[in-house]
Amino acid sequence: MRLFSQEEGRITELNVFEGDLASEGEVLVGLEDDLLQAELDKARATLAQKALDVQRLEDLVAKRAASDAELSQARTAVAVAGGDVRLLETRLDFTRIRAPFDGVIIERLVEPGDFVSKNTHLLTFADPESLIAEVYASELILPRMAVGDPAQLRIDALGAVAFPARILRIHPSLEQTSRQGIVELTLEDPPAGVKAGQFVRVTLETAAVERLLIPFRALRRDRDGEFVWLLTDAGQAARRTVRSGLQTADRIEILEGLAPGDRIITRGFLGLSEGKTVKVVPE
Protein backbone atom coordinates (compact mmCIF):
# COMPACT_ATOMS: atom_id res chain seq x y z
CA MET A 1 0.00 0.00 0.00
CA ARG A 2 1.32 3.43 -0.97
CA LEU A 3 0.86 6.16 1.64
CA PHE A 4 0.28 9.72 0.37
CA SER A 5 0.13 13.13 2.01
CA GLN A 6 -3.31 14.75 2.22
CA GLU A 7 -1.94 18.12 3.33
CA GLU A 8 1.07 20.12 2.24
CA GLY A 9 3.86 21.10 4.57
CA ARG A 10 7.39 20.45 5.74
CA ILE A 11 8.19 17.04 7.19
CA THR A 12 8.98 17.42 10.88
CA GLU A 13 8.77 13.77 11.92
CA LEU A 14 10.02 10.71 10.05
CA ASN A 15 11.72 8.03 12.10
CA VAL A 16 11.05 4.88 10.08
CA PHE A 17 13.22 3.21 7.46
CA GLU A 18 12.85 0.33 5.00
CA GLY A 19 12.37 -2.90 6.91
CA ASP A 20 11.00 -1.26 10.08
CA LEU A 21 7.87 -2.75 11.60
CA ALA A 22 4.97 -0.50 12.58
CA SER A 23 1.75 -1.08 14.50
CA GLU A 24 -1.68 0.00 13.33
CA GLY A 25 -2.26 3.66 14.18
CA GLU A 26 1.42 4.45 14.75
CA VAL A 27 2.51 7.84 13.38
CA LEU A 28 4.92 7.27 10.50
CA VAL A 29 5.24 10.79 9.10
CA GLY A 30 4.48 14.15 10.72
CA LEU A 31 4.04 17.45 8.87
CA GLU A 32 4.39 20.94 10.32
CA ASP A 33 1.01 22.01 11.70
CA ASP A 34 1.57 25.42 13.34
CA LEU A 35 -0.65 27.36 10.92
CA LEU A 36 -3.43 24.78 10.99
CA GLN A 37 -3.32 24.67 14.78
CA ALA A 38 -3.63 28.47 14.90
CA GLU A 39 -6.57 28.38 12.48
CA LEU A 40 -8.22 25.69 14.59
CA ASP A 41 -7.78 27.73 17.79
CA LYS A 42 -9.36 30.70 16.05
CA ALA A 43 -12.25 28.59 14.74
CA ARG A 44 -12.91 27.16 18.20
CA ALA A 45 -12.96 30.66 19.68
CA THR A 46 -15.41 31.75 16.98
CA LEU A 47 -17.62 28.75 17.71
CA ALA A 48 -17.62 29.55 21.43
CA GLN A 49 -18.60 33.16 20.70
CA LYS A 50 -21.40 32.06 18.34
CA ALA A 51 -22.71 29.71 21.01
CA LEU A 52 -22.80 32.59 23.52
CA ASP A 53 -24.69 34.69 20.96
CA VAL A 54 -27.33 31.97 20.72
CA GLN A 55 -27.72 31.85 24.50
CA ARG A 56 -28.06 35.63 24.64
CA LEU A 57 -30.65 35.70 21.87
CA GLU A 58 -32.61 32.87 23.45
CA ASP A 59 -32.95 35.02 26.59
CA LEU A 60 -33.93 38.05 24.51
CA VAL A 61 -36.51 36.09 22.52
CA ALA A 62 -38.01 34.86 25.79
CA LYS A 63 -38.33 38.50 26.84
CA ARG A 64 -39.63 39.45 23.37
CA ALA A 65 -36.58 41.67 22.91
CA ALA A 66 -35.31 39.80 19.81
CA SER A 67 -37.00 38.07 16.90
CA ASP A 68 -37.11 34.38 16.08
CA ALA A 69 -35.37 35.17 12.78
CA GLU A 70 -32.37 36.61 14.62
CA LEU A 71 -32.19 33.50 16.79
CA SER A 72 -32.40 31.25 13.72
CA GLN A 73 -29.55 33.14 12.07
CA ALA A 74 -27.44 32.80 15.22
CA ARG A 75 -28.05 29.05 15.34
CA THR A 76 -27.05 28.78 11.68
CA ALA A 77 -23.85 30.67 12.48
CA VAL A 78 -23.11 28.12 15.23
CA ALA A 79 -23.60 25.25 12.78
CA VAL A 80 -21.27 26.89 10.24
CA ALA A 81 -18.63 27.59 12.90
CA GLY A 82 -18.88 23.99 14.09
CA GLY A 83 -18.31 22.79 10.53
CA ASP A 84 -15.21 24.98 10.29
CA VAL A 85 -13.86 23.44 13.49
CA ARG A 86 -14.48 19.88 12.29
CA LEU A 87 -12.86 20.63 8.93
CA LEU A 88 -9.72 22.02 10.56
CA GLU A 89 -9.58 19.12 13.02
CA THR A 90 -9.65 16.73 10.06
CA ARG A 91 -6.96 18.67 8.21
CA LEU A 92 -4.83 18.74 11.35
CA ASP A 93 -5.20 14.98 11.67
CA PHE A 94 -4.05 14.65 8.04
CA THR A 95 -0.66 16.08 9.08
CA ARG A 96 -0.04 12.79 10.89
CA ILE A 97 0.29 9.87 8.47
CA ARG A 98 -0.38 6.69 10.42
CA ALA A 99 0.11 2.99 9.76
CA PRO A 100 -3.20 1.62 8.41
CA PHE A 101 -2.47 -1.84 9.84
CA ASP A 102 0.36 -3.83 11.41
CA GLY A 103 3.04 -4.04 8.74
CA VAL A 104 6.49 -3.20 7.47
CA ILE A 105 7.99 -0.23 5.62
CA ILE A 106 9.21 -1.39 2.21
CA GLU A 107 9.91 1.99 0.59
CA ARG A 108 10.79 5.44 1.98
CA LEU A 109 10.68 8.21 -0.62
CA VAL A 110 11.09 11.41 1.44
CA GLU A 111 13.39 12.81 4.11
CA PRO A 112 12.91 15.00 7.21
CA GLY A 113 12.83 18.66 6.18
CA ASP A 114 11.38 17.98 2.73
CA PHE A 115 8.42 20.14 1.73
CA VAL A 116 5.67 17.97 0.30
CA SER A 117 2.53 18.98 -1.55
CA LYS A 118 -0.79 17.18 -1.42
CA ASN A 119 -0.87 13.67 -2.87
CA THR A 120 2.90 13.12 -2.55
CA HIS A 121 3.92 9.46 -2.31
CA LEU A 122 5.71 9.26 1.06
CA LEU A 123 6.05 5.59 1.97
CA THR A 124 5.11 2.16 0.75
CA PHE A 125 3.70 -0.08 3.46
CA ALA A 126 2.93 -3.79 3.36
CA ASP A 127 1.51 -6.59 5.44
CA PRO A 128 4.19 -9.32 5.53
CA GLU A 129 1.45 -11.94 5.72
CA SER A 130 -0.15 -10.84 2.45
CA LEU A 131 2.77 -10.23 0.07
CA ILE A 132 1.94 -10.63 -3.60
CA ALA A 133 4.26 -12.11 -6.24
CA GLU A 134 4.01 -10.60 -9.72
CA VAL A 135 5.16 -12.58 -12.76
CA TYR A 136 4.86 -12.02 -16.51
CA ALA A 137 3.17 -14.69 -18.60
CA SER A 138 2.87 -14.99 -22.37
CA GLU A 139 -0.45 -14.16 -24.00
CA LEU A 140 -0.41 -17.72 -25.33
CA ILE A 141 -0.80 -19.32 -21.92
CA LEU A 142 -2.90 -16.65 -20.19
CA PRO A 143 -6.18 -18.11 -21.54
CA ARG A 144 -5.40 -21.39 -19.79
CA MET A 145 -5.00 -19.71 -16.40
CA ALA A 146 -7.72 -18.93 -13.91
CA VAL A 147 -7.90 -17.25 -10.52
CA GLY A 148 -7.37 -19.89 -7.86
CA ASP A 149 -5.14 -22.15 -9.98
CA PRO A 150 -2.29 -23.71 -7.96
CA ALA A 151 1.37 -22.86 -8.52
CA GLN A 152 4.78 -23.49 -7.01
CA LEU A 153 6.83 -20.46 -5.99
CA ARG A 154 10.56 -20.45 -5.30
CA ILE A 155 12.25 -17.50 -3.58
CA ASP A 156 15.91 -17.22 -4.58
CA ALA A 157 16.96 -15.84 -1.20
CA LEU A 158 15.40 -18.82 0.59
CA GLY A 159 16.98 -21.59 -1.47
CA ALA A 160 15.44 -24.17 -3.78
CA VAL A 161 12.39 -24.96 -1.65
CA ALA A 162 9.09 -24.61 -3.52
CA PHE A 163 6.20 -23.03 -1.64
CA PRO A 164 2.56 -23.59 -2.59
CA ALA A 165 0.83 -20.56 -4.04
CA ARG A 166 -2.34 -19.68 -5.92
CA ILE A 167 -3.22 -17.24 -8.67
CA LEU A 168 -4.83 -14.22 -7.05
CA ARG A 169 -5.40 -11.93 -10.04
CA ILE A 170 -4.78 -11.89 -13.80
CA HIS A 171 -4.36 -8.40 -15.24
CA PRO A 172 -6.64 -7.79 -18.24
CA SER A 173 -4.10 -5.81 -20.32
CA LEU A 174 -0.84 -6.84 -21.98
CA GLU A 175 2.56 -5.18 -22.17
CA GLN A 176 2.54 -3.97 -25.78
CA THR A 177 6.13 -4.86 -26.67
CA SER A 178 6.45 -8.33 -25.15
CA ARG A 179 2.75 -9.28 -25.39
CA GLN A 180 2.90 -10.55 -21.83
CA GLY A 181 0.43 -10.04 -19.02
CA ILE A 182 0.94 -9.72 -15.28
CA VAL A 183 -0.21 -12.56 -13.05
CA GLU A 184 -0.39 -12.00 -9.28
CA LEU A 185 0.09 -14.92 -6.91
CA THR A 186 -0.31 -15.25 -3.18
CA LEU A 187 1.54 -17.67 -0.92
CA GLU A 188 -0.73 -20.01 0.99
CA ASP A 189 1.63 -19.98 4.00
CA PRO A 190 4.31 -17.26 3.74
CA PRO A 191 7.65 -18.65 4.99
CA ALA A 192 9.82 -16.94 7.55
CA GLY A 193 12.29 -14.59 5.91
CA VAL A 194 10.16 -13.64 2.92
CA LYS A 195 10.47 -9.93 2.11
CA ALA A 196 9.05 -7.50 -0.39
CA GLY A 197 11.26 -7.07 -3.46
CA GLN A 198 12.78 -10.56 -3.41
CA PHE A 199 13.23 -12.36 -6.72
CA VAL A 200 10.91 -15.32 -7.27
CA ARG A 201 10.53 -18.14 -9.78
CA VAL A 202 7.10 -19.57 -10.42
CA THR A 203 5.93 -22.86 -11.88
CA LEU A 204 2.32 -22.57 -13.00
CA GLU A 205 0.40 -25.81 -12.88
CA THR A 206 -1.59 -25.36 -16.08
CA ALA A 207 -2.99 -28.17 -18.15
CA ALA A 208 -0.56 -29.78 -20.59
CA VAL A 209 -1.07 -28.75 -24.22
CA GLU A 210 0.35 -30.41 -27.32
CA ARG A 211 2.35 -28.02 -29.50
CA LEU A 212 3.55 -28.25 -33.07
CA LEU A 213 7.25 -27.29 -33.07
CA ILE A 214 9.65 -26.82 -35.96
CA PRO A 215 13.33 -25.84 -36.10
CA PHE A 216 13.59 -22.07 -35.70
CA ARG A 217 15.75 -21.79 -38.82
CA ALA A 218 12.89 -23.19 -40.94
CA LEU A 219 10.67 -20.18 -40.23
CA ARG A 220 11.06 -17.47 -42.86
CA ARG A 221 9.78 -13.91 -42.91
CA ASP A 222 9.25 -11.32 -45.60
CA ARG A 223 6.99 -8.32 -46.15
CA ASP A 224 4.00 -10.64 -46.57
CA GLY A 225 4.52 -12.25 -43.18
CA GLU A 226 5.76 -15.57 -41.81
CA PHE A 227 6.05 -18.70 -43.96
CA VAL A 228 7.83 -22.03 -44.34
CA TRP A 229 8.83 -24.06 -47.36
CA LEU A 230 7.13 -27.46 -47.59
CA LEU A 231 8.40 -30.48 -49.48
CA THR A 232 5.54 -31.94 -51.52
CA ASP A 233 5.09 -35.61 -52.38
CA ALA A 234 6.32 -34.71 -55.86
CA GLY A 235 9.60 -33.49 -54.38
CA GLN A 236 8.89 -29.85 -55.07
CA ALA A 237 9.00 -26.75 -52.86
CA ALA A 238 5.72 -25.14 -51.80
CA ARG A 239 5.39 -21.96 -49.81
CA ARG A 240 3.00 -22.13 -46.82
CA THR A 241 1.92 -19.10 -44.76
CA VAL A 242 2.05 -19.79 -41.01
CA ARG A 243 1.59 -18.05 -37.66
CA SER A 244 4.20 -18.67 -34.99
CA GLY A 245 3.92 -18.77 -31.20
CA LEU A 246 6.34 -19.50 -28.39
CA GLN A 247 10.03 -20.02 -29.05
CA THR A 248 11.92 -22.59 -26.98
CA ALA A 249 15.68 -22.82 -27.50
CA ASP A 250 16.17 -23.67 -31.22
CA ARG A 251 12.52 -24.51 -31.92
CA ILE A 252 9.41 -22.42 -32.43
CA GLU A 253 5.72 -23.19 -32.08
CA ILE A 254 3.48 -23.04 -35.15
CA LEU A 255 -0.09 -22.08 -34.32
CA GLU A 256 -1.56 -22.03 -37.82
CA GLY A 257 -0.59 -23.26 -41.28
CA LEU A 258 1.00 -26.66 -40.59
CA ALA A 259 -0.21 -30.08 -39.56
CA PRO A 260 1.62 -33.03 -37.99
CA GLY A 261 3.37 -34.99 -40.73
CA ASP A 262 4.05 -32.04 -43.02
CA ARG A 263 7.60 -32.12 -44.36
CA ILE A 264 9.42 -28.80 -44.18
CA ILE A 265 12.64 -27.52 -45.67
CA THR A 266 15.13 -26.36 -43.05
CA ARG A 267 18.10 -25.20 -45.16
CA GLY A 268 19.19 -24.40 -48.69
CA PHE A 269 16.81 -21.48 -49.18
CA LEU A 270 18.99 -19.59 -51.65
CA GLY A 271 17.28 -19.67 -55.04
CA LEU A 272 14.32 -21.63 -53.69
CA SER A 273 10.99 -20.86 -55.38
CA GLU A 274 7.47 -22.22 -55.70
CA GLY A 275 7.41 -25.54 -57.59
CA LYS A 276 11.17 -25.92 -57.77
CA THR A 277 12.40 -29.50 -57.54
CA VAL A 278 14.22 -30.13 -54.27
CA LYS A 279 16.93 -32.69 -53.61
CA VAL A 280 16.78 -34.08 -50.09
CA VAL A 281 20.16 -34.26 -48.40
CA PRO A 282 20.37 -36.28 -45.14
CA GLU A 283 21.60 -34.24 -42.17
Tab-separated table of C-alpha atoms in Angstrom:
chain	number	residue	atom	x	y	z
A	1	MET	CA	0.000	0.000	0.000
A	2	ARG	CA	1.316	3.430	-0.969
A	3	LEU	CA	0.860	6.160	1.636
A	4	PHE	CA	0.278	9.718	0.369
A	5	SER	CA	0.133	13.130	2.010
A	6	GLN	CA	-3.306	14.746	2.222
A	7	GLU	CA	-1.944	18.119	3.334
A	8	GLU	CA	1.066	20.119	2.236
A	9	GLY	CA	3.863	21.100	4.567
A	10	ARG	CA	7.391	20.453	5.735
A	11	ILE	CA	8.190	17.041	7.189
A	12	THR	CA	8.981	17.423	10.882
A	13	GLU	CA	8.773	13.771	11.925
A	14	LEU	CA	10.024	10.706	10.049
A	15	ASN	CA	11.722	8.032	12.105
A	16	VAL	CA	11.046	4.883	10.078
A	17	PHE	CA	13.217	3.206	7.464
A	18	GLU	CA	12.855	0.327	5.000
A	19	GLY	CA	12.366	-2.902	6.914
A	20	ASP	CA	10.999	-1.257	10.080
A	21	LEU	CA	7.865	-2.754	11.596
A	22	ALA	CA	4.973	-0.497	12.583
A	23	SER	CA	1.754	-1.079	14.500
A	24	GLU	CA	-1.680	-0.003	13.333
A	25	GLY	CA	-2.262	3.663	14.181
A	26	GLU	CA	1.423	4.448	14.755
A	27	VAL	CA	2.507	7.836	13.377
A	28	LEU	CA	4.919	7.269	10.497
A	29	VAL	CA	5.241	10.794	9.100
A	30	GLY	CA	4.476	14.154	10.719
A	31	LEU	CA	4.043	17.453	8.866
A	32	GLU	CA	4.386	20.941	10.318
A	33	ASP	CA	1.014	22.013	11.702
A	34	ASP	CA	1.565	25.423	13.340
A	35	LEU	CA	-0.651	27.358	10.920
A	36	LEU	CA	-3.432	24.778	10.985
A	37	GLN	CA	-3.321	24.673	14.779
A	38	ALA	CA	-3.628	28.471	14.902
A	39	GLU	CA	-6.569	28.380	12.482
A	40	LEU	CA	-8.220	25.693	14.592
A	41	ASP	CA	-7.780	27.726	17.789
A	42	LYS	CA	-9.365	30.703	16.053
A	43	ALA	CA	-12.252	28.592	14.739
A	44	ARG	CA	-12.914	27.157	18.204
A	45	ALA	CA	-12.964	30.660	19.680
A	46	THR	CA	-15.411	31.750	16.983
A	47	LEU	CA	-17.625	28.746	17.714
A	48	ALA	CA	-17.619	29.547	21.428
A	49	GLN	CA	-18.602	33.158	20.703
A	50	LYS	CA	-21.397	32.064	18.344
A	51	ALA	CA	-22.709	29.706	21.014
A	52	LEU	CA	-22.801	32.587	23.523
A	53	ASP	CA	-24.687	34.686	20.960
A	54	VAL	CA	-27.329	31.971	20.717
A	55	GLN	CA	-27.721	31.849	24.501
A	56	ARG	CA	-28.057	35.634	24.643
A	57	LEU	CA	-30.649	35.704	21.865
A	58	GLU	CA	-32.614	32.875	23.453
A	59	ASP	CA	-32.947	35.018	26.594
A	60	LEU	CA	-33.928	38.053	24.513
A	61	VAL	CA	-36.511	36.091	22.522
A	62	ALA	CA	-38.010	34.857	25.789
A	63	LYS	CA	-38.328	38.500	26.841
A	64	ARG	CA	-39.634	39.455	23.373
A	65	ALA	CA	-36.583	41.674	22.907
A	66	ALA	CA	-35.311	39.797	19.810
A	67	SER	CA	-36.997	38.073	16.895
A	68	ASP	CA	-37.106	34.376	16.083
A	69	ALA	CA	-35.367	35.174	12.779
A	70	GLU	CA	-32.375	36.610	14.623
A	71	LEU	CA	-32.188	33.497	16.788
A	72	SER	CA	-32.402	31.254	13.719
A	73	GLN	CA	-29.551	33.141	12.065
A	74	ALA	CA	-27.443	32.803	15.219
A	75	ARG	CA	-28.047	29.054	15.343
A	76	THR	CA	-27.047	28.779	11.678
A	77	ALA	CA	-23.851	30.674	12.479
A	78	VAL	CA	-23.106	28.119	15.230
A	79	ALA	CA	-23.596	25.253	12.775
A	80	VAL	CA	-21.269	26.895	10.242
A	81	ALA	CA	-18.632	27.594	12.898
A	82	GLY	CA	-18.882	23.994	14.089
A	83	GLY	CA	-18.310	22.787	10.533
A	84	ASP	CA	-15.213	24.976	10.287
A	85	VAL	CA	-13.860	23.438	13.491
A	86	ARG	CA	-14.476	19.880	12.294
A	87	LEU	CA	-12.857	20.634	8.928
A	88	LEU	CA	-9.724	22.024	10.562
A	89	GLU	CA	-9.582	19.116	13.019
A	90	THR	CA	-9.649	16.733	10.059
A	91	ARG	CA	-6.961	18.675	8.205
A	92	LEU	CA	-4.834	18.737	11.347
A	93	ASP	CA	-5.200	14.979	11.667
A	94	PHE	CA	-4.047	14.652	8.043
A	95	THR	CA	-0.658	16.080	9.084
A	96	ARG	CA	-0.042	12.788	10.891
A	97	ILE	CA	0.293	9.869	8.474
A	98	ARG	CA	-0.383	6.688	10.417
A	99	ALA	CA	0.109	2.986	9.758
A	100	PRO	CA	-3.197	1.619	8.408
A	101	PHE	CA	-2.468	-1.838	9.843
A	102	ASP	CA	0.359	-3.830	11.411
A	103	GLY	CA	3.039	-4.039	8.740
A	104	VAL	CA	6.488	-3.196	7.466
A	105	ILE	CA	7.990	-0.228	5.623
A	106	ILE	CA	9.211	-1.389	2.212
A	107	GLU	CA	9.909	1.993	0.588
A	108	ARG	CA	10.795	5.438	1.975
A	109	LEU	CA	10.677	8.208	-0.615
A	110	VAL	CA	11.093	11.408	1.442
A	111	GLU	CA	13.392	12.809	4.115
A	112	PRO	CA	12.907	15.005	7.209
A	113	GLY	CA	12.829	18.664	6.180
A	114	ASP	CA	11.377	17.978	2.735
A	115	PHE	CA	8.420	20.139	1.728
A	116	VAL	CA	5.667	17.971	0.304
A	117	SER	CA	2.532	18.979	-1.550
A	118	LYS	CA	-0.794	17.184	-1.416
A	119	ASN	CA	-0.866	13.670	-2.872
A	120	THR	CA	2.899	13.123	-2.552
A	121	HIS	CA	3.922	9.457	-2.309
A	122	LEU	CA	5.708	9.259	1.059
A	123	LEU	CA	6.047	5.594	1.972
A	124	THR	CA	5.113	2.157	0.747
A	125	PHE	CA	3.705	-0.077	3.459
A	126	ALA	CA	2.928	-3.788	3.360
A	127	ASP	CA	1.505	-6.587	5.435
A	128	PRO	CA	4.193	-9.322	5.530
A	129	GLU	CA	1.451	-11.936	5.722
A	130	SER	CA	-0.146	-10.843	2.445
A	131	LEU	CA	2.767	-10.233	0.072
A	132	ILE	CA	1.944	-10.627	-3.605
A	133	ALA	CA	4.260	-12.112	-6.241
A	134	GLU	CA	4.011	-10.596	-9.723
A	135	VAL	CA	5.158	-12.577	-12.760
A	136	TYR	CA	4.863	-12.023	-16.507
A	137	ALA	CA	3.169	-14.695	-18.596
A	138	SER	CA	2.869	-14.995	-22.367
A	139	GLU	CA	-0.447	-14.156	-24.001
A	140	LEU	CA	-0.411	-17.718	-25.334
A	141	ILE	CA	-0.797	-19.322	-21.917
A	142	LEU	CA	-2.899	-16.654	-20.186
A	143	PRO	CA	-6.183	-18.106	-21.542
A	144	ARG	CA	-5.401	-21.395	-19.786
A	145	MET	CA	-4.998	-19.707	-16.400
A	146	ALA	CA	-7.719	-18.932	-13.908
A	147	VAL	CA	-7.900	-17.248	-10.523
A	148	GLY	CA	-7.375	-19.893	-7.862
A	149	ASP	CA	-5.144	-22.149	-9.977
A	150	PRO	CA	-2.286	-23.713	-7.963
A	151	ALA	CA	1.370	-22.863	-8.522
A	152	GLN	CA	4.782	-23.492	-7.015
A	153	LEU	CA	6.833	-20.456	-5.986
A	154	ARG	CA	10.564	-20.450	-5.295
A	155	ILE	CA	12.247	-17.502	-3.583
A	156	ASP	CA	15.911	-17.215	-4.584
A	157	ALA	CA	16.958	-15.838	-1.199
A	158	LEU	CA	15.400	-18.819	0.594
A	159	GLY	CA	16.976	-21.588	-1.473
A	160	ALA	CA	15.438	-24.167	-3.781
A	161	VAL	CA	12.391	-24.956	-1.650
A	162	ALA	CA	9.090	-24.612	-3.516
A	163	PHE	CA	6.200	-23.033	-1.635
A	164	PRO	CA	2.557	-23.593	-2.591
A	165	ALA	CA	0.826	-20.556	-4.037
A	166	ARG	CA	-2.339	-19.680	-5.921
A	167	ILE	CA	-3.215	-17.235	-8.673
A	168	LEU	CA	-4.833	-14.219	-7.052
A	169	ARG	CA	-5.396	-11.933	-10.040
A	170	ILE	CA	-4.782	-11.892	-13.796
A	171	HIS	CA	-4.363	-8.404	-15.241
A	172	PRO	CA	-6.641	-7.786	-18.245
A	173	SER	CA	-4.104	-5.813	-20.321
A	174	LEU	CA	-0.841	-6.841	-21.984
A	175	GLU	CA	2.558	-5.177	-22.172
A	176	GLN	CA	2.541	-3.971	-25.778
A	177	THR	CA	6.130	-4.859	-26.667
A	178	SER	CA	6.448	-8.332	-25.148
A	179	ARG	CA	2.749	-9.276	-25.390
A	180	GLN	CA	2.901	-10.549	-21.830
A	181	GLY	CA	0.430	-10.039	-19.017
A	182	ILE	CA	0.945	-9.718	-15.277
A	183	VAL	CA	-0.213	-12.558	-13.046
A	184	GLU	CA	-0.390	-11.999	-9.284
A	185	LEU	CA	0.090	-14.916	-6.911
A	186	THR	CA	-0.309	-15.248	-3.179
A	187	LEU	CA	1.540	-17.668	-0.916
A	188	GLU	CA	-0.726	-20.010	0.992
A	189	ASP	CA	1.627	-19.982	3.999
A	190	PRO	CA	4.313	-17.258	3.743
A	191	PRO	CA	7.645	-18.650	4.995
A	192	ALA	CA	9.824	-16.936	7.555
A	193	GLY	CA	12.288	-14.587	5.907
A	194	VAL	CA	10.163	-13.644	2.916
A	195	LYS	CA	10.469	-9.931	2.107
A	196	ALA	CA	9.049	-7.495	-0.393
A	197	GLY	CA	11.255	-7.069	-3.455
A	198	GLN	CA	12.782	-10.558	-3.406
A	199	PHE	CA	13.230	-12.360	-6.725
A	200	VAL	CA	10.910	-15.317	-7.271
A	201	ARG	CA	10.530	-18.135	-9.775
A	202	VAL	CA	7.102	-19.574	-10.424
A	203	THR	CA	5.931	-22.860	-11.882
A	204	LEU	CA	2.322	-22.572	-12.999
A	205	GLU	CA	0.403	-25.815	-12.883
A	206	THR	CA	-1.592	-25.357	-16.079
A	207	ALA	CA	-2.985	-28.170	-18.148
A	208	ALA	CA	-0.559	-29.780	-20.594
A	209	VAL	CA	-1.071	-28.751	-24.220
A	210	GLU	CA	0.346	-30.415	-27.320
A	211	ARG	CA	2.346	-28.022	-29.500
A	212	LEU	CA	3.555	-28.247	-33.065
A	213	LEU	CA	7.249	-27.291	-33.065
A	214	ILE	CA	9.647	-26.825	-35.962
A	215	PRO	CA	13.333	-25.838	-36.102
A	216	PHE	CA	13.586	-22.070	-35.696
A	217	ARG	CA	15.749	-21.788	-38.821
A	218	ALA	CA	12.892	-23.189	-40.939
A	219	LEU	CA	10.671	-20.182	-40.230
A	220	ARG	CA	11.059	-17.474	-42.855
A	221	ARG	CA	9.779	-13.911	-42.909
A	222	ASP	CA	9.248	-11.315	-45.601
A	223	ARG	CA	6.986	-8.315	-46.147
A	224	ASP	CA	4.002	-10.637	-46.574
A	225	GLY	CA	4.523	-12.254	-43.182
A	226	GLU	CA	5.759	-15.575	-41.813
A	227	PHE	CA	6.052	-18.697	-43.960
A	228	VAL	CA	7.825	-22.028	-44.344
A	229	TRP	CA	8.829	-24.058	-47.357
A	230	LEU	CA	7.131	-27.458	-47.594
A	231	LEU	CA	8.404	-30.483	-49.479
A	232	THR	CA	5.539	-31.940	-51.522
A	233	ASP	CA	5.087	-35.610	-52.384
A	234	ALA	CA	6.322	-34.712	-55.865
A	235	GLY	CA	9.598	-33.494	-54.383
A	236	GLN	CA	8.889	-29.847	-55.070
A	237	ALA	CA	9.003	-26.750	-52.863
A	238	ALA	CA	5.718	-25.144	-51.801
A	239	ARG	CA	5.387	-21.956	-49.809
A	240	ARG	CA	3.000	-22.131	-46.817
A	241	THR	CA	1.919	-19.101	-44.762
A	242	VAL	CA	2.046	-19.788	-41.008
A	243	ARG	CA	1.589	-18.053	-37.661
A	244	SER	CA	4.202	-18.670	-34.989
A	245	GLY	CA	3.921	-18.770	-31.205
A	246	LEU	CA	6.338	-19.502	-28.391
A	247	GLN	CA	10.032	-20.025	-29.050
A	248	THR	CA	11.917	-22.593	-26.985
A	249	ALA	CA	15.682	-22.822	-27.505
A	250	ASP	CA	16.166	-23.672	-31.216
A	251	ARG	CA	12.521	-24.510	-31.916
A	252	ILE	CA	9.405	-22.416	-32.430
A	253	GLU	CA	5.722	-23.189	-32.076
A	254	ILE	CA	3.475	-23.040	-35.154
A	255	LEU	CA	-0.092	-22.077	-34.319
A	256	GLU	CA	-1.561	-22.032	-37.824
A	257	GLY	CA	-0.593	-23.265	-41.275
A	258	LEU	CA	0.995	-26.658	-40.593
A	259	ALA	CA	-0.206	-30.080	-39.560
A	260	PRO	CA	1.615	-33.027	-37.989
A	261	GLY	CA	3.368	-34.988	-40.727
A	262	ASP	CA	4.050	-32.037	-43.020
A	263	ARG	CA	7.604	-32.122	-44.359
A	264	ILE	CA	9.415	-28.799	-44.179
A	265	ILE	CA	12.639	-27.521	-45.675
A	266	THR	CA	15.127	-26.363	-43.049
A	267	ARG	CA	18.103	-25.200	-45.155
A	268	GLY	CA	19.189	-24.401	-48.690
A	269	PHE	CA	16.805	-21.484	-49.181
A	270	LEU	CA	18.995	-19.586	-51.649
A	271	GLY	CA	17.278	-19.668	-55.042
A	272	LEU	CA	14.316	-21.632	-53.691
A	273	SER	CA	10.987	-20.859	-55.380
A	274	GLU	CA	7.471	-22.220	-55.699
A	275	GLY	CA	7.405	-25.541	-57.590
A	276	LYS	CA	11.167	-25.923	-57.770
A	277	THR	CA	12.403	-29.497	-57.537
A	278	VAL	CA	14.220	-30.135	-54.275
A	279	LYS	CA	16.927	-32.692	-53.608
A	280	VAL	CA	16.776	-34.079	-50.093
A	281	VAL	CA	20.165	-34.258	-48.397
A	282	PRO	CA	20.372	-36.276	-45.136
A	283	GLU	CA	21.599	-34.235	-42.167
